[in-house]
mmCIF file of C-alpha atoms and ligand atoms in Angstrom:
data_model
loop_
_atom_site.group_PDB
_atom_site.id
_atom_site.type_symbol
_atom_site.label_atom_id
_atom_site.label_comp_id
_atom_site.label_asym_id
_atom_site.label_seq_id
_atom_site.Cartn_x
_atom_site.Cartn_y
_atom_site.Cartn_z
ATOM 1 C CA PHE C 443 4.628 21.323 -24.199
ATOM 2 C CA ARG C 444 4.513 20.475 -20.496
ATOM 3 C CA LYS C 445 1.391 18.199 -21.173
ATOM 4 C CA GLU C 446 3.179 16.438 -23.947
ATOM 5 C CA ALA C 447 6.212 15.681 -21.829
ATOM 6 C CA GLU C 448 3.920 14.516 -19.044
ATOM 7 C CA ARG C 449 2.115 12.199 -21.379
ATOM 8 C CA LYS C 450 5.486 10.756 -22.778
ATOM 9 C CA LYS C 451 6.548 10.154 -19.225
ATOM 10 C CA ASP C 452 3.353 8.368 -18.265
ATOM 11 C CA GLU C 453 3.599 6.269 -21.473
ATOM 12 C CA PHE C 454 7.293 5.294 -20.778
ATOM 13 C CA ILE C 455 6.308 4.288 -17.229
ATOM 14 C CA SER C 456 3.478 2.142 -18.362
ATOM 15 C CA ILE C 457 5.376 0.415 -21.128
ATOM 16 C CA ALA C 458 8.448 -0.158 -18.951
ATOM 17 C CA SER C 459 6.202 -1.635 -16.083
ATOM 18 C CA HIS C 460 4.600 -3.951 -18.475
ATOM 19 C CA GLU C 461 7.887 -5.243 -19.931
ATOM 20 C CA LEU C 462 9.571 -5.687 -16.490
ATOM 21 C CA LYS C 463 6.666 -7.845 -15.229
ATOM 22 C CA THR C 464 7.240 -11.047 -17.274
ATOM 23 C CA PRO C 465 10.980 -11.435 -16.587
ATOM 24 C CA LEU C 466 10.484 -10.588 -12.992
ATOM 25 C CA ALA C 467 7.751 -13.274 -12.681
ATOM 26 C CA SER C 468 10.146 -15.838 -14.095
ATOM 27 C CA MET C 469 12.898 -14.773 -11.772
ATOM 28 C CA ILE C 470 10.655 -15.114 -8.721
ATOM 29 C CA GLY C 471 9.750 -18.603 -9.941
ATOM 30 C CA TYR C 472 13.343 -19.562 -10.291
ATOM 31 C CA ILE C 473 14.211 -18.178 -6.839
ATOM 32 C CA GLN C 474 11.389 -20.292 -5.379
ATOM 33 C CA MET C 475 12.552 -23.375 -7.161
ATOM 34 C CA LEU C 476 16.147 -22.985 -5.809
ATOM 35 C CA LYS C 477 14.897 -22.329 -2.322
ATOM 36 C CA SER C 478 12.758 -25.430 -2.172
ATOM 37 C CA ARG C 479 15.764 -27.503 -3.410
ATOM 38 C CA ALA C 480 18.103 -25.813 -0.890
ATOM 39 C CA ALA C 481 15.543 -26.574 1.789
ATOM 40 C CA LYS C 482 15.448 -30.278 0.874
ATOM 41 C CA SER C 483 19.223 -30.541 1.143
ATOM 42 C CA GLU C 484 19.198 -28.633 4.317
ATOM 43 C CA ASP C 485 21.455 -25.904 3.051
ATOM 44 C CA ASN C 486 20.441 -23.191 5.508
ATOM 45 C CA PHE C 487 22.819 -20.560 4.116
ATOM 46 C CA ALA C 488 21.324 -20.746 0.691
ATOM 47 C CA VAL C 489 17.716 -20.905 2.159
ATOM 48 C CA GLY C 490 18.561 -17.706 3.994
ATOM 49 C CA ILE C 491 19.938 -15.883 0.917
ATOM 50 C CA LEU C 492 17.184 -17.073 -1.325
ATOM 51 C CA ASP C 493 14.686 -15.883 1.175
ATOM 52 C CA LYS C 494 15.991 -12.396 1.041
ATOM 53 C CA ALA C 495 16.120 -12.525 -2.773
ATOM 54 C CA ASN C 496 12.553 -13.615 -2.749
ATOM 55 C CA LYS C 497 11.506 -10.677 -0.443
ATOM 56 C CA GLN C 498 13.366 -8.079 -2.548
ATOM 57 C CA SER C 499 11.910 -9.335 -5.847
ATOM 58 C CA LYS C 500 8.389 -9.241 -4.269
ATOM 59 C CA LYS C 501 9.074 -5.603 -3.315
ATOM 60 C CA MET C 502 9.972 -4.850 -6.881
ATOM 61 C CA ASN C 503 6.966 -6.650 -8.063
ATOM 62 C CA ALA C 504 4.730 -4.578 -5.760
ATOM 63 C CA LEU C 505 6.318 -1.338 -7.163
ATOM 64 C CA ILE C 506 5.643 -2.449 -10.807
ATOM 65 C CA ASN C 507 2.072 -3.312 -9.823
ATOM 66 C CA GLY C 508 1.732 0.250 -8.310
ATOM 67 C CA PHE C 509 2.643 1.763 -11.594
ATOM 68 C CA LEU C 510 0.213 -0.441 -13.590
ATOM 69 C CA ASP C 511 -2.486 0.333 -10.985
ATOM 70 C CA MET C 512 -1.825 4.129 -11.456
ATOM 71 C CA LYS C 513 -2.299 3.753 -15.183
ATOM 72 C CA ARG C 514 -5.606 1.920 -14.593
ATOM 73 C CA VAL C 515 -6.790 4.570 -12.082
ATOM 74 C CA GLU C 516 -6.118 7.362 -14.427
ATOM 75 C CA THR C 517 -7.839 5.798 -17.359
ATOM 76 C CA GLY C 518 -10.865 5.007 -15.148
ATOM 77 C CA LYS C 519 -10.174 1.303 -15.691
ATOM 78 C CA ILE C 520 -10.104 0.248 -12.140
ATOM 79 C CA PRO C 521 -12.931 -2.127 -11.848
ATOM 80 C CA ILE C 522 -14.807 -2.445 -8.512
ATOM 81 C CA ASP C 523 -16.065 -5.924 -7.925
ATOM 82 C CA ARG C 524 -18.470 -5.789 -4.948
ATOM 83 C CA GLU C 525 -19.105 -8.536 -2.536
ATOM 84 C CA ILE C 526 -20.354 -8.690 1.072
ATOM 85 C CA PHE C 527 -17.589 -9.257 3.726
ATOM 86 C CA ASP C 528 -16.624 -8.483 7.220
ATOM 87 C CA MET C 529 -14.135 -5.573 7.355
ATOM 88 C CA ALA C 530 -12.727 -6.821 10.665
ATOM 89 C CA GLU C 531 -11.731 -10.098 9.181
ATOM 90 C CA LEU C 532 -10.076 -8.416 6.197
ATOM 91 C CA LEU C 533 -8.147 -6.095 8.516
ATOM 92 C CA ILE C 534 -6.806 -9.117 10.432
ATOM 93 C CA GLU C 535 -5.878 -10.917 7.242
ATOM 94 C CA SER C 536 -4.137 -7.856 5.879
ATOM 95 C CA GLU C 537 -2.174 -7.432 9.060
ATOM 96 C CA GLU C 538 -1.004 -11.098 9.021
ATOM 97 C CA GLU C 539 -0.007 -10.710 5.318
ATOM 98 C CA SER C 540 2.019 -7.526 6.013
ATOM 99 C CA MET C 541 3.728 -8.913 9.068
ATOM 100 C CA ALA C 542 4.828 -12.013 7.212
ATOM 101 C CA THR C 543 7.349 -9.765 5.296
ATOM 102 C CA MET C 544 7.815 -7.103 7.992
ATOM 103 C CA SER C 545 8.379 -8.241 11.565
ATOM 104 C CA SER C 546 9.996 -5.130 12.989
ATOM 105 C CA HIS C 547 6.820 -3.695 14.450
ATOM 106 C CA THR C 548 4.069 -4.779 16.974
ATOM 107 C CA VAL C 549 0.454 -4.544 15.759
ATOM 108 C CA VAL C 550 -2.356 -3.965 18.230
ATOM 109 C CA PHE C 551 -6.021 -4.275 17.332
ATOM 110 C CA ALA C 552 -8.142 -1.674 19.212
ATOM 111 C CA PRO C 553 -10.973 -2.044 18.690
ATOM 112 C CA VAL C 554 -11.851 -4.246 15.706
ATOM 113 C CA GLU C 555 -15.528 -4.712 15.482
ATOM 114 C CA ARG C 556 -17.355 -7.028 13.143
ATOM 115 C CA THR C 557 -18.567 -4.701 10.290
ATOM 116 C CA MET C 558 -20.209 -6.127 7.304
ATOM 117 C CA VAL C 559 -19.790 -4.047 4.050
ATOM 118 C CA GLU C 560 -20.417 -4.496 0.368
ATOM 119 C CA ALA C 561 -17.204 -3.575 -1.427
ATOM 120 C CA ASP C 562 -14.363 -4.791 -3.549
ATOM 121 C CA ARG C 563 -12.620 -6.945 -0.941
ATOM 122 C CA ASP C 564 -9.159 -7.163 -2.696
ATOM 123 C CA LYS C 565 -9.044 -3.451 -3.541
ATOM 124 C CA ILE C 566 -9.917 -2.477 0.110
ATOM 125 C CA GLY C 567 -7.364 -5.052 1.295
ATOM 126 C CA GLN C 568 -4.853 -3.331 -1.012
ATOM 127 C CA VAL C 569 -5.552 0.029 0.724
ATOM 128 C CA ILE C 570 -5.171 -1.473 4.227
ATOM 129 C CA THR C 571 -1.873 -3.209 3.310
ATOM 130 C CA ASN C 572 -0.578 0.045 1.947
ATOM 131 C CA LEU C 573 -1.486 2.090 5.087
ATOM 132 C CA ILE C 574 0.146 -0.569 7.314
ATOM 133 C CA SER C 575 3.230 -0.767 5.125
ATOM 134 C CA ASN C 576 3.533 3.073 5.250
ATOM 135 C CA SER C 577 3.311 2.922 9.031
ATOM 136 C CA VAL C 578 6.132 0.416 9.048
ATOM 137 C CA LYS C 579 8.111 2.461 6.573
ATOM 138 C CA TYR C 580 7.826 5.804 8.442
ATOM 139 C CA SER C 581 7.969 4.809 12.052
ATOM 140 C CA PRO C 582 10.953 3.392 14.070
ATOM 141 C CA ALA C 583 11.493 -0.401 14.413
ATOM 142 C CA GLY C 584 10.079 -1.767 17.518
ATOM 143 C CA SER C 585 7.239 0.836 17.800
ATOM 144 C CA THR C 586 3.558 -0.033 17.854
ATOM 145 C CA ILE C 587 0.947 0.121 15.110
ATOM 146 C CA THR C 588 -2.678 0.421 16.146
ATOM 147 C CA VAL C 589 -5.386 -0.668 13.775
ATOM 148 C CA ALA C 590 -9.092 -0.267 14.374
ATOM 149 C CA CYS C 591 -12.333 -0.863 12.602
ATOM 150 C CA VAL C 592 -15.530 0.594 13.995
ATOM 151 C CA ASN C 593 -19.067 1.184 12.752
ATOM 152 C CA ILE C 594 -20.035 4.966 12.937
ATOM 153 C CA ASP C 595 -23.082 6.607 11.413
ATOM 154 C CA ASN C 596 -23.545 3.822 8.935
ATOM 155 C CA MET C 597 -20.030 4.027 7.819
ATOM 156 C CA ALA C 598 -17.267 1.441 8.406
ATOM 157 C CA ARG C 599 -14.398 3.401 9.597
ATOM 158 C CA VAL C 600 -10.835 1.849 9.522
ATOM 159 C CA SER C 601 -7.870 3.471 11.195
ATOM 160 C CA VAL C 602 -4.106 2.831 11.107
ATOM 161 C CA LYS C 603 -2.036 4.643 13.632
ATOM 162 C CA ASP C 604 1.712 4.787 14.121
ATOM 163 C CA GLN C 605 4.268 6.329 16.359
ATOM 164 C CA GLY C 606 6.492 7.610 13.592
ATOM 165 C CA MET C 607 7.814 10.844 12.262
ATOM 166 C CA GLY C 608 4.342 12.413 11.548
ATOM 167 C CA ILE C 609 3.578 14.847 8.816
ATOM 168 C CA SER C 610 3.431 18.647 9.094
ATOM 169 C CA GLN C 611 0.236 20.494 8.532
ATOM 170 C CA ALA C 612 1.574 21.980 5.340
ATOM 171 C CA ASN C 613 2.317 18.579 3.736
ATOM 172 C CA GLN C 614 -0.907 16.850 4.695
ATOM 173 C CA SER C 615 -3.021 18.365 1.960
ATOM 174 C CA GLN C 616 -0.689 17.094 -0.774
ATOM 175 C CA LEU C 617 -0.132 13.609 0.516
ATOM 176 C CA PHE C 618 -2.728 12.106 -1.734
ATOM 177 C CA ASP C 619 -1.328 13.691 -4.839
ATOM 178 C CA ARG C 620 0.388 11.639 -7.587
ATOM 179 C CA PHE C 621 4.117 11.290 -6.983
ATOM 180 C CA TYR C 622 4.049 13.444 -3.918
ATOM 181 C CA ARG C 623 6.562 12.609 -1.243
ATOM 182 C CA VAL C 624 7.521 14.607 1.853
ATOM 183 C CA GLU C 625 11.197 15.722 1.612
ATOM 184 C CA SER C 626 12.739 15.595 5.172
ATOM 185 C CA GLU C 627 16.027 14.769 6.987
ATOM 186 C CA GLU C 628 14.556 12.249 9.290
ATOM 187 C CA LYS C 629 12.833 10.371 6.489
ATOM 188 C CA GLY C 630 16.346 9.398 5.309
ATOM 189 C CA ASN C 631 16.378 7.195 2.119
ATOM 190 C CA VAL C 632 13.106 5.320 2.552
ATOM 191 C CA SER C 633 12.184 4.199 -0.923
ATOM 192 C CA GLY C 634 8.974 4.903 -2.761
ATOM 193 C CA PHE C 635 7.517 6.701 -5.697
ATOM 194 C CA GLY C 636 4.634 8.578 -3.960
ATOM 195 C CA ILE C 637 1.900 6.751 -5.724
ATOM 196 C CA GLY C 638 0.557 4.479 -2.872
ATOM 197 C CA LEU C 639 -1.668 7.009 -1.266
ATOM 198 C CA TYR C 640 -2.839 8.342 -4.552
ATOM 199 C CA ILE C 641 -4.219 5.008 -5.614
ATOM 200 C CA CYS C 642 -5.713 4.508 -2.137
ATOM 201 C CA ASP C 643 -7.571 7.713 -2.462
ATOM 202 C CA GLU C 644 -8.843 6.624 -5.844
ATOM 203 C CA ILE C 645 -10.063 3.220 -4.624
ATOM 204 C CA ILE C 646 -11.828 4.796 -1.568
ATOM 205 C CA ARG C 647 -13.408 7.472 -3.787
ATOM 206 C CA ARG C 648 -14.785 4.856 -6.115
ATOM 207 C CA HIS C 649 -16.484 3.354 -3.062
ATOM 208 C CA HIS C 650 -18.104 6.728 -2.217
ATOM 209 C CA GLY C 651 -15.934 6.949 0.857
ATOM 210 C CA LYS C 652 -13.301 9.249 2.369
ATOM 211 C CA ILE C 653 -9.624 8.920 3.300
ATOM 212 C CA TRP C 654 -7.709 11.432 5.526
ATOM 213 C CA VAL C 655 -4.889 11.829 7.846
ATOM 214 C CA GLU C 656 -4.459 13.336 11.328
ATOM 215 C CA SER C 657 -0.832 14.053 12.248
ATOM 216 C CA GLU C 658 1.556 16.246 13.873
ATOM 217 C CA LEU C 659 5.164 16.433 13.063
ATOM 218 C CA GLY C 660 7.212 14.144 15.285
ATOM 219 C CA LYS C 661 4.153 12.749 16.951
ATOM 220 C CA GLY C 662 3.041 9.926 14.625
ATOM 221 C CA SER C 663 0.233 9.805 12.214
ATOM 222 C CA THR C 664 -3.246 8.224 11.992
ATOM 223 C CA PHE C 665 -4.699 7.408 8.616
ATOM 224 C CA HIS C 666 -8.485 6.809 8.451
ATOM 225 C CA PHE C 667 -10.865 5.807 5.677
ATOM 226 C CA THR C 668 -14.606 5.329 5.791
ATOM 227 C CA ILE C 669 -16.814 3.462 3.322
ATOM 228 C CA PRO C 670 -20.592 3.307 3.482
ATOM 229 C CA ILE C 671 -22.063 0.125 4.936
HETATM 230 P P1 LIG K 909 5.655 6.377 -0.827
HETATM 231 O O1 LIG K 909 5.538 5.869 0.398
HETATM 232 O O2 LIG K 909 5.943 5.445 -1.962
HETATM 233 O O3 LIG K 909 6.549 7.626 -0.912
HETATM 234 P P2 LIG K 909 2.788 7.129 -0.505
HETATM 235 O O4 LIG K 909 1.937 7.664 -1.573
HETATM 236 O O5 LIG K 909 2.472 5.834 0.071
HETATM 237 O O6 LIG K 909 4.217 7.013 -1.333
HETATM 238 O O7 LIG K 909 3.033 8.242 0.527
HETATM 239 C C1 LIG K 909 3.311 9.610 0.170
HETATM 240 C C2 LIG K 909 4.245 10.244 1.174
HETATM 241 O O8 LIG K 909 3.414 10.463 2.388
HETATM 242 C C3 LIG K 909 5.434 9.471 1.623
HETATM 243 O O9 LIG K 909 6.504 9.736 0.904
HETATM 244 C C4 LIG K 909 5.623 10.040 3.044
HETATM 245 O O10 LIG K 909 6.429 11.205 2.949
HETATM 246 C C5 LIG K 909 4.161 10.380 3.543
HETATM 247 N N1 LIG K 909 3.723 9.331 4.471
HETATM 248 C C6 LIG K 909 2.877 8.350 4.049
HETATM 249 N N2 LIG K 909 2.452 7.576 5.183
HETATM 250 C C7 LIG K 909 3.196 8.185 6.182
HETATM 251 C C8 LIG K 909 3.199 7.827 7.592
HETATM 252 N N3 LIG K 909 2.526 6.829 8.117
HETATM 253 N N4 LIG K 909 3.967 8.610 8.462
HETATM 254 C C9 LIG K 909 4.643 9.582 7.909
HETATM 255 N N5 LIG K 909 4.625 9.990 6.620
HETATM 256 C C10 LIG K 909 3.895 9.219 5.747
#
């Protein structure tokens, strides 16, 4: 019975995500049209509001994509398209992309070494963006996020470190589980569904790599992943 209920829930999530995608895409298109028109007529108030509407709809779009990815992960349909690229370059690109929508934190690169890998560039980029956006979500505005990329024992190792709330030892082992979210006072009402790290784990696993966290409650967290070079 439990299994059946679980399956129904999954099916509902997957159908709903699919159906939400098309109207949302049109809405984003309309918002962008209005924004460019407002910009032309120098209506700064409208530009500001439409900019916010645009950011919010992009967030919603990212959530929906998360659900669809989850489905793909579970049915083993997450294709890995390998290419050769420099991890350091991808890290810098992902940081720029993240900071375009979140400007509340300072990102420091230390150290970011040129590291050539053969992997799925988009998917690894998705993992990095996810780790950076979690750091932003779970650490105070104005604090620093440190990203690093080094080459150790024939593995490329990427780390994202924040000065946030941290994660207790007891919660660390479940972080990468589907729908798992830490319940805590200081976390407040940060939104999310607890599938980001689950998908990251799956992507890294498909690359024969590892993802893990080092953290202490109240003392920030560092997420690391490695993939073979
Ligand atoms: P979401 O952020 O949508 O809840 P994730 O799968 O990305 O889902 O993360 C799962 C949980 O792990 C989060 O709800 C949060 O409790 C915890 N977490 C993730 N990243 C951090 C971080 N950098 N600092 C503290 N807690 C974190």
